[in-house]
């Protein structure tokens, strides 16, 4: 049986795909010293649920090996230095543990490092033990046996960020001068199309024609993976252009700490922005979800932008910005994800780098003031809380509305009504999973804030005062009976004779009066 034509297994027999974009949290709980080395016990948690956690044991040498592999990023990673003598001293081990925790915090919170295969395997060997390159080669070899006109030129190692995706430079034997790139990827957790509908949608992709969408040469799926071939661009992506890097270099090397970043000119920002928005509007009008816009998914060819990986939503792959999107409950549709991602992209085109954090309310001195108002409408705290503009509304802003586009081809993409319904249902399921995850994260944040407030010094002080009041409230005095000290006519002269000049004197007066009252009823303090 040819590749990608196996009989599908029932869904109940499949293991649910893992969402690799869910952050891993790592905390060193303890250390244990053996004869010649120290082991650190790390509690790792996926997402906000403490039920989804496990422990791993790592030595300093394991951290050192990981760090050496990550040096390709060009980042100044905060790994504590080696120490040959005195490294078994208790105080040194405690101090080193603090340093290793800071190191774990850095790599798990860095957007690119946290999603790379090296870090995932270090913290979660069980789920990331597979050799995806070997699996991809096996699948691609099966495909070549079924369609021998294709030939591998070379593997493109680690050029993308998805750890379950592999790339190969290939050529058609009938057209050996035309280089194309083959991508293989596992199906993701947001795959809600039936196998039949998915295969139908994938086979439609080569018929899509739009001047701002990269054409697909061939696309197909199996029961658990997909294979796509498209034209290879020597000039690379928009992010390659901004970071001044070579397209074939590893993702970590290209984008973690680029040395020559440069924002675009205003005319380029306007032209590229308009082209990208036009492509998004075309897909949305066709009922085709995207949700995967970022600077590495935009090709640049002769001053024209072309969207890449439009098949990702069909295959159920989580968005590059999903860890950000799950934090904001107003970003709950595929269009709002595209708009939010466009805000990131516009920021990167303007300043030459992505924003340090989102929301963004303070901007560096803008080279072009007309861009900031659009950025604020997408990335500000207000926009993230109350909602952001639609793609159509962005097209009508002064920044993009006056841009003239010269399209030589008429956009075409025919989707049957039956497949449109399947795509609509899949899109709704995708958005439902997103909303559920956002709700879980929101509830966790509320609980964390409540616990933090409960443990604050101010709250502790309030609880002590309340406890004292409750103790005094439980003292039951017998019914009042006449007594010289408690007669109002006699108390008033005493009070008037004190004439307290300060708050301290007043308090002393009432304390004396209170003691006399208690002694009257034989009550001890």
C-alpha positions as semicolon CSV with decimal commas, in nm:
position;residue;x (nm);y (nm);z (nm)
1;X;0,000;0,000;0,000
2;X;0,140;0,342;-0,097
3;X;0,244;0,604;0,155
4;X;-0,039;0,805;0,308
5;X;-0,300;0,546;0,205
6;X;-0,309;0,329;0,519
7;X;-0,646;0,241;0,669
8;X;-0,721;0,490;0,948
9;X;-0,740;0,361;1,305
10;X;-1,038;0,451;1,523
11;X;-0,982;0,766;1,725
12;X;-1,038;0,576;2,049
13;X;-0,725;0,372;1,982
14;X;-0,502;0,675;1,933
15;X;-0,307;0,856;2,200
16;X;-0,418;1,223;2,208
17;X;-0,149;1,445;2,054
18;X;0,045;1,657;2,300
19;X;0,027;2,036;2,281
20;X;0,395;2,129;2,271
21;X;0,317;2,499;2,322
22;X;0,193;2,447;2,681
23;X;0,472;2,586;2,901
24;X;0,678;2,364;3,130
25;X;0,745;2,495;3,482
26;X;1,053;2,354;3,656
27;X;1,134;2,391;4,028
28;X;1,431;2,229;4,206
29;X;1,274;2,077;4,516
30;X;1,584;1,927;4,679
31;X;1,938;1,805;4,626
32;X;2,107;1,485;4,735
33;X;2,481;1,433;4,763
34;X;2,624;1,099;4,661
35;X;2,986;0,983;4,689
36;X;3,129;1,194;4,407
37;X;2,852;1,421;4,283
38;X;2,527;1,598;4,369
39;X;2,188;1,525;4,213
40;X;1,910;1,784;4,190
41;X;1,549;1,671;4,211
42;X;1,338;1,884;3,976
43;X;0,959;1,902;3,987
44;X;0,830;1,968;3,633
45;X;0,472;2,075;3,564
46;X;0,295;2,112;3,230
47;X;0,057;2,407;3,235
48;X;-0,124;2,523;3,549
49;X;-0,251;2,188;3,677
50;X;-0,045;2,039;3,959
51;X;-0,188;1,699;3,865
52;X;0,016;1,709;3,544
53;X;0,361;1,701;3,706
54;X;0,656;1,467;3,750
55;X;1,011;1,467;3,881
56;X;1,342;1,436;3,699
57;X;1,688;1,402;3,851
58;X;1,975;1,593;3,692
59;X;2,341;1,645;3,780
60;X;2,535;1,964;3,718
61;X;2,706;1,789;3,426
62;X;2,362;1,740;3,265
63;X;2,296;2,114;3,294
64;X;2,639;2,180;3,146
65;X;2,572;1,953;2,845
66;X;2,238;2,124;2,782
67;X;2,399;2,465;2,809
68;X;2,671;2,373;2,557
69;X;2,401;2,264;2,310
70;X;2,214;2,593;2,359
71;X;2,520;2,813;2,303
72;X;2,430;2,815;1,932
73;X;2,157;3,064;2,033
74;X;2,420;3,332;2,103
75;X;2,248;3,416;2,431
76;X;2,435;3,483;2,754
77;X;2,280;3,197;2,950
78;X;2,303;3,227;3,334
79;X;2,447;2,882;3,414
80;X;2,652;2,885;3,738
81;X;3,024;2,824;3,669
82;X;3,203;2,495;3,728
83;X;3,398;2,433;4,048
84;X;3,645;2,147;4,080
85;X;3,741;2,184;4,447
86;X;3,493;2,220;4,730
87;X;3,192;2,138;4,515
88;X;3,052;1,901;4,780
89;X;3,037;2,172;5,048
90;X;2,681;2,218;5,179
91;X;2,681;2,595;5,149
92;X;2,819;2,575;4,795
93;X;2,552;2,321;4,693
94;X;2,277;2,546;4,832
95;X;2,414;2,845;4,642
96;X;2,454;2,642;4,322
97;X;2,095;2,519;4,353
98;X;1,977;2,883;4,353
99;X;2,184;2,948;4,040
100;X;2,049;2,640;3,862
101;X;1,693;2,746;3,949
102;X;1,758;3,088;3,792
103;X;1,890;2,905;3,484
104;X;1,576;2,690;3,459
105;X;1,356;2,999;3,497
106;X;1,541;3,167;3,210
107;X;1,518;2,883;2,958
108;X;1,156;2,792;3,040
109;X;1,035;3,154;3,007
110;X;1,225;3,236;2,687
111;X;0,974;3,205;2,403
112;X;1,211;3,031;2,158
113;X;1,428;2,827;2,399
114;X;1,127;2,691;2,589
115;X;0,987;2,532;2,273
116;X;1,309;2,378;2,142
117;X;1,364;2,003;2,146
118;X;1,677;2,022;2,364
119;X;1,493;2,186;2,656
120;X;1,185;1,964;2,619
121;X;1,394;1,646;2,632
122;X;1,589;1,773;2,934
123;X;1,269;1,823;3,134
124;X;1,034;1,562;2,984
125;X;1,219;1,260;2,850
126;X;0,910;1,038;2,845
127;X;0,718;1,252;2,596
128;X;1,016;1,367;2,388
129;X;1,232;1,057;2,357
130;X;1,141;0,988;1,993
131;X;1,387;1,060;1,712
132;X;1,167;1,275;1,488
133;X;1,432;1,306;1,217
134;X;1,445;0,928;1,183
135;X;1,065;0,901;1,180
136;X;1,043;1,174;0,916
137;X;1,303;1,001;0,696
138;X;1,109;0,676;0,713
139;X;0,784;0,847;0,616
140;X;0,948;1,047;0,336
141;X;1,118;0,732;0,201
142;X;0,781;0,559;0,183
143;X;0,645;0,857;-0,009
144;X;0,936;0,849;-0,257
145;X;0,875;0,480;-0,322
146;X;0,514;0,558;-0,410
147;X;0,607;0,863;-0,621
148;X;0,963;0,813;-0,754
149;X;0,981;1,142;-0,945
150;X;1,098;1,321;-0,627
151;X;1,455;1,318;-0,499
152;X;1,611;1,451;-0,175
153;X;1,888;1,708;-0,221
154;X;1,967;1,766;0,147
155;X;1,797;1,784;0,489
156;X;1,734;2,134;0,622
157;X;1,824;2,076;0,985
158;X;1,640;2,266;1,258
159;X;1,531;2,558;1,039
160;X;1,189;2,566;1,209
161;X;1,071;2,592;1,569
162;X;0,833;2,293;1,579
163;X;1,013;1,995;1,729
164;X;0,783;1,744;1,552
165;X;0,840;1,898;1,209
166;X;1,127;1,826;0,967
167;X;1,231;1,987;0,638
168;X;1,410;1,852;0,330
169;X;1,527;2,026;0,015
170;X;1,395;1,820;-0,278
171;X;1,366;1,839;-0,656
172;X;1,140;1,701;-0,924
173;X;1,348;1,477;-1,154
174;X;1,160;1,623;-1,452
175;X;1,256;1,977;-1,342
176;X;1,590;1,932;-1,161
177;X;1,676;2,305;-1,151
178;X;1,368;2,399;-0,948
179;X;1,437;2,350;-0,577
180;X;1,143;2,279;-0,351
181;X;1,109;2,221;0,021
182;X;0,931;1,919;0,165
183;X;0,794;1,944;0,519
184;X;0,679;1,650;0,731
185;X;0,489;1,699;1,057
186;X;0,286;1,507;1,314
187;X;-0,083;1,594;1,341
188;X;-0,158;1,821;1,638
189;X;-0,410;1,844;1,924
190;X;-0,640;2,082;1,732
191;X;-0,706;1,836;1,449
192;X;-1,086;1,815;1,445
193;X;-1,150;1,728;1,078
194;X;-1,228;1,367;0,998
195;X;-0,950;1,183;0,814
196;X;-1,156;1,194;0,496
197;X;-1,228;1,567;0,515
198;X;-0,867;1,641;0,607
199;X;-0,737;1,455;0,301
200;X;-0,990;1,636;0,081
201;X;-0,885;1,976;0,217
202;X;-0,515;1,898;0,175
203;X;-0,564;1,790;-0,186
204;X;-0,735;2,125;-0,253
205;X;-0,433;2,330;-0,142
206;X;-0,246;2,308;-0,478
207;X;-0,552;2,467;-0,644
208;X;-0,532;2,779;-0,422
209;X;-0,407;3,080;-0,616
210;X;-0,336;3,414;-0,448
211;X;-0,052;3,659;-0,506
212;X;0,014;3,684;-0,130
213;X;-0,006;3,313;-0,040
214;X;0,284;3,078;-0,112
215;X;0,167;2,812;-0,361
216;X;0,159;2,444;-0,261
217;X;0,292;2,191;-0,512
218;X;0,171;1,876;-0,336
219;X;-0,001;1,791;-0,005
220;X;-0,129;1,472;0,154
221;X;-0,185;1,309;0,495
222;X;-0,167;0,975;0,672
223;X;-0,342;0,865;0,990
224;X;-0,097;1,056;1,210
225;X;0,116;1,290;0,995
226;X;0,120;1,510;0,687
227;X;0,356;1,590;0,402
228;X;0,363;1,914;0,200
229;X;0,587;2,026;-0,087
230;X;0,617;2,391;-0,192
231;X;0,862;2,612;-0,383
232;X;1,181;2,695;-0,189
233;X;1,266;3,063;-0,159
234;X;1,638;3,143;-0,158
235;X;1,572;3,488;-0,010
236;X;1,402;3,345;0,297
237;X;1,132;3,482;0,523
238;X;1,043;3,827;0,649
239;X;1,220;3,749;0,977
240;X;1,532;3,643;0,784
241;X;1,516;3,979;0,609
242;X;1,475;4,173;0,937
243;X;1,749;3,979;1,121
244;X;1,989;3,972;0,822
245;X;2,044;3,594;0,845
246;X;2,068;3,303;0,601
247;X;1,746;3,102;0,553
248;X;1,909;2,759;0,592
249;X;2,062;2,826;0,935
250;X;1,910;2,669;1,252
251;X;1,620;2,854;1,410
252;X;1,799;2,904;1,744
253;X;2,104;3,053;1,575
254;X;1,904;3,285;1,349
255;X;1,652;3,436;1,585
256;X;1,745;3,402;1,955
257;X;2,002;3,681;1,952
258;X;2,046;3,829;1,603
259;X;2,330;4,080;1,574
260;X;2,216;4,297;1,283
261;X;1,846;4,351;1,330
262;X;1,689;4,638;1,140
263;X;1,332;4,761;1,111
264;X;1,179;4,827;0,772
265;X;1,116;5,155;0,595
266;X;0,768;5,305;0,630
267;X;0,673;5,227;0,271
268;X;0,774;4,863;0,317
269;X;0,575;4,839;0,640
270;X;0,267;4,976;0,469
271;X;0,303;4,759;0,158
272;X;0,384;4,436;0,341
273;X;0,116;4,502;0,602
274;X;-0,149;4,559;0,337
275;X;-0,047;4,244;0,145
276;X;-0,061;4,028;0,459
277;X;-0,400;4,168;0,560
278;X;-0,538;4,106;0,210
279;X;-0,426;3,741;0,229
280;X;-0,585;3,700;0,574
281;X;-0,912;3,855;0,457
282;X;-0,919;3,622;0,156
283;X;-0,881;3,314;0,375
284;X;-1,140;3,435;0,628
285;X;-1,391;3,512;0,351
286;X;-1,346;3,156;0,223
287;X;-1,414;3,016;0,571
288;X;-1,058;2,884;0,583
289;X;-0,897;2,924;0,930
290;X;-0,532;3,030;0,951
291;X;-0,410;3,141;1,297
292;X;-0,039;3,091;1,224
293;X;0,087;3,433;1,126
294;X;0,438;3,528;1,239
295;X;0,745;3,675;1,069
296;X;0,893;3,332;0,992
297;X;0,575;3,231;0,811
298;X;0,595;3,514;0,557
299;X;0,813;3,476;0,247
300;X;0,961;3,778;0,068
301;X;0,984;3,754;-0,311
302;X;1,042;4,061;-0,526
303;X;0,896;4,302;-0,268
304;X;0,592;4,079;-0,223
305;X;0,482;3,896;0,092
306;X;0,348;3,541;0,071
307;X;0,194;3,355;0,365
308;X;0,338;3,012;0,448
309;X;0,196;2,703;0,618
310;X;-0,171;2,768;0,551
311;X;-0,223;2,394;0,611
312;X;-0,131;2,420;0,981
313;X;-0,483;2,482;1,107
314;X;-0,613;2,182;0,911
315;X;-0,347;1,962;1,071
316;X;-0,437;2,079;1,423
317;X;-0,102;2,245;1,498
318;X;-0,105;2,502;1,784
319;X;-0,013;2,861;1,701
320;X;0,337;3,004;1,753
321;X;0,182;3,267;1,981
322;X;-0,050;3,030;2,169
323;X;0,131;3,076;2,506
324;X;0,048;3,448;2,473
325;X;-0,304;3,403;2,337
326;X;-0,414;3,178;2,624
327;X;-0,354;3,468;2,866
328;X;-0,623;3,692;2,712
329;X;-0,984;3,575;2,706
330;X;-1,087;3,828;2,440
331;X;-0,859;3,656;2,186
332;X;-1,091;3,361;2,138
333;X;-1,143;3,326;1,760
334;X;-0,910;3,240;1,474
335;X;-0,955;3,592;1,333
336;X;-0,865;3,756;1,665
337;X;-0,557;3,528;1,681
338;X;-0,459;3,649;1,333
339;X;-0,510;4,014;1,432
340;X;-0,312;3,969;1,754
341;X;-0,033;3,796;1,559
342;X;-0,038;4,078;1,305
343;X;0,025;4,321;1,594
344;X;0,338;4,125;1,686
345;X;0,445;4,122;1,322
346;X;0,385;4,497;1,278
347;X;0,590;4,568;1,592
348;X;0,873;4,351;1,457
349;X;0,867;4,522;1,117
350;X;0,880;4,862;1,288
351;X;1,145;4,806;1,555
352;X;1,338;4,511;1,413
353;X;1,261;4,284;1,709
354;X;0,953;4,135;1,877
355;X;0,805;4,306;2,185
356;X;0,966;4,209;2,516
357;X;0,626;4,145;2,672
358;X;0,257;4,187;2,593
359;X;0,046;4,396;2,659
360;X;0,253;4,689;2,533
361;X;0,153;5,034;2,660
362;X;0,488;5,212;2,628
363;X;0,666;5,218;2,291
364;X;1,023;5,315;2,199
365;X;1,055;5,641;2,006
366;X;0,869;5,547;1,689
367;X;1,042;5,595;1,358
368;X;0,691;5,632;1,210
369;X;0,421;5,778;1,437
370;X;0,139;5,650;1,213
371;X;0,224;5,292;1,312
372;X;0,184;5,340;1,687
373;X;-0,193;5,399;1,680
374;X;-0,242;5,067;1,499
375;X;-0,011;4,889;1,744
376;X;-0,205;5,036;2,038
377;X;-0,535;4,912;1,893
378;X;-0,396;4,555;1,903
379;X;-0,128;4,518;2,172
380;X;-0,233;4,763;2,446
381;X;-0,377;4,649;2,779
382;X;-0,713;4,797;2,681
383;X;-0,721;4,608;2,349
384;X;-0,625;4,276;2,508
385;X;-0,900;4,318;2,773
386;X;-1,185;4,459;2,566
387;X;-1,116;4,333;2,215
388;X;-0,925;4,434;1,906
389;X;-1,016;4,539;1,551
390;X;-1,108;4,299;1,272
391;X;-0,895;4,241;0,964
392;X;-1,137;4,454;0,759
393;X;-1,110;4,740;1,009
394;X;-0,730;4,727;0,994
395;X;-0,746;4,752;0,615
396;X;-0,945;5,075;0,654
397;X;-0,690;5,247;0,880
398;X;-0,492;5,535;0,719
399;X;-0,173;5,330;0,748
400;X;-0,294;5,072;0,494
401;X;-0,601;5,209;0,315
402;X;-0,405;5,422;0,065
403;X;-0,159;5,149;-0,037
404;X;-0,194;5,051;-0,403
405;X;-0,148;4,683;-0,486
406;X;-0,075;4,553;-0,834
407;X;-0,193;4,193;-0,849
408;X;-0,131;4,010;-1,174
409;X;-0,342;3,706;-1,083
410;X;-0,702;3,672;-0,975
411;X;-0,739;3,491;-0,640
412;X;-0,897;3,148;-0,670
413;X;-0,987;2,880;-0,419
414;X;-1,300;2,670;-0,466
415;X;-1,425;2,484;-0,159
416;X;-1,733;2,263;-0,170
417;X;-2,023;2,351;0,059
418;X;-1,983;2,018;0,240
419;X;-1,615;2,084;0,312
420;X;-1,697;2,441;0,419
421;X;-1,932;2,301;0,684
422;X;-1,662;2,062;0,802
423;X;-1,410;2,349;0,822
424;X;-1,661;2,561;1,015
425;X;-1,721;2,281;1,266
426;X;-1,347;2,221;1,303
427;X;-1,287;2,593;1,358
428;X;-1,554;2,603;1,630
429;X;-1,397;2,303;1,807
430;X;-1,055;2,468;1,790
431;X;-1,192;2,789;1,942
432;X;-1,376;2,591;2,210
433;X;-1,055;2,421;2,323
434;X;-0,885;2,761;2,335
435;X;-1,163;2,912;2,547
436;X;-1,153;2,619;2,789
437;X;-0,778;2,656;2,833
438;X;-0,814;3,032;2,883
439;X;-1,081;2,972;3,149
440;X;-0,855;2,726;3,334
441;X;-0,563;2,970;3,330
442;X;-0,788;3,258;3,441
443;X;-0,921;3,056;3,736
444;X;-0,566;2,959;3,832
445;X;-0,460;3,326;3,825
446;X;-0,752;3,423;4,052
447;X;-0,666;3,147;4,297
448;X;-0,299;3,246;4,296
449;X;-0,386;3,611;4,361
450;X;-0,620;3,511;4,645
451;X;-0,353;3,294;4,805
452;X;-0,096;3,571;4,767
453;X;-0,334;3,824;4,923
454;X;-0,417;3,582;5,205
455;X;-0,047;3,547;5,288
456;X;0,035;3,918;5,273
457;X;0,144;4,105;5,589
458;X;-0,149;4,346;5,567
459;X;-0,397;4,060;5,549
460;X;-0,229;3,881;5,842
461;X;-0,262;4,201;6,051
462;X;-0,632;4,229;5,966
463;X;-0,694;3,867;6,064
464;X;-0,523;3,922;6,405
465;X;-0,746;4,223;6,478
466;X;-1,055;4,023;6,377
467;X;-0,950;3,733;6,603
468;X;-0,914;3,968;6,901
469;X;-1,261;4,108;6,842
470;X;-1,405;3,759;6,827
471;X;-1,236;3,667;7,159
472;X;-1,380;3,977;7,330
473;X;-1,718;3,899;7,180
474;X;-1,719;3,561;7,353
475;X;-1,688;3,722;7,708
476;X;-2,043;3,699;7,856
477;X;-2,099;3,958;8,130
478;X;-2,376;3,905;8,392
479;X;-2,667;4,151;8,389
480;X;-2,566;4,498;8,499
481;X;-2,648;4,597;8,855
482;X;-2,610;4,932;9,029
483;X;-2,258;5,013;9,134
484;X;-2,102;5,345;9,227
485;X;-1,839;5,327;8,954
486;X;-2,098;5,244;8,685
487;X;-2,347;5,518;8,773
488;X;-2,351;5,763;8,488
489;X;-2,392;6,060;8,720
490;X;-2,073;5,962;8,903
491;X;-1,876;5,855;8,596
492;X;-1,939;6,184;8,413
493;X;-1,761;6,400;8,674
494;X;-1,470;6,160;8,681
495;X;-1,441;6,176;8,300
496;X;-1,477;6,556;8,300
497;X;-1,210;6,595;8,568
498;X;-0,947;6,412;8,362
499;X;-0,944;6,654;8,070
500;X;-0,697;6,439;7,866
501;X;-0,458;6,647;7,662
502;X;-0,348;6,365;7,434
503;X;-0,473;6,041;7,283
504;X;-0,239;5,850;7,517
505;X;-0,400;6,006;7,827
506;X;-0,746;5,926;7,693
507;X;-0,655;5,561;7,640
508;X;-0,512;5,536;7,994
509;X;-0,834;5,679;8,141
510;X;-1,057;5,423;7,963
511;X;-0,822;5,138;8,056
512;X;-0,849;5,228;8,430
513;X;-1,226;5,252;8,397
514;X;-1,241;4,913;8,219
515;X;-1,031;4,744;8,492
516;X;-1,260;4,879;8,768
517;X;-1,563;4,749;8,578
518;X;-1,414;4,399;8,545
519;X;-1,313;4,386;8,912
520;X;-1,670;4,473;9,006
521;X;-1,787;4,144;8,849
522;X;-1,483;3,943;8,963
523;X;-1,361;3,895;8,604
524;X;-0,987;3,859;8,548
525;X;-0,819;3,995;8,231
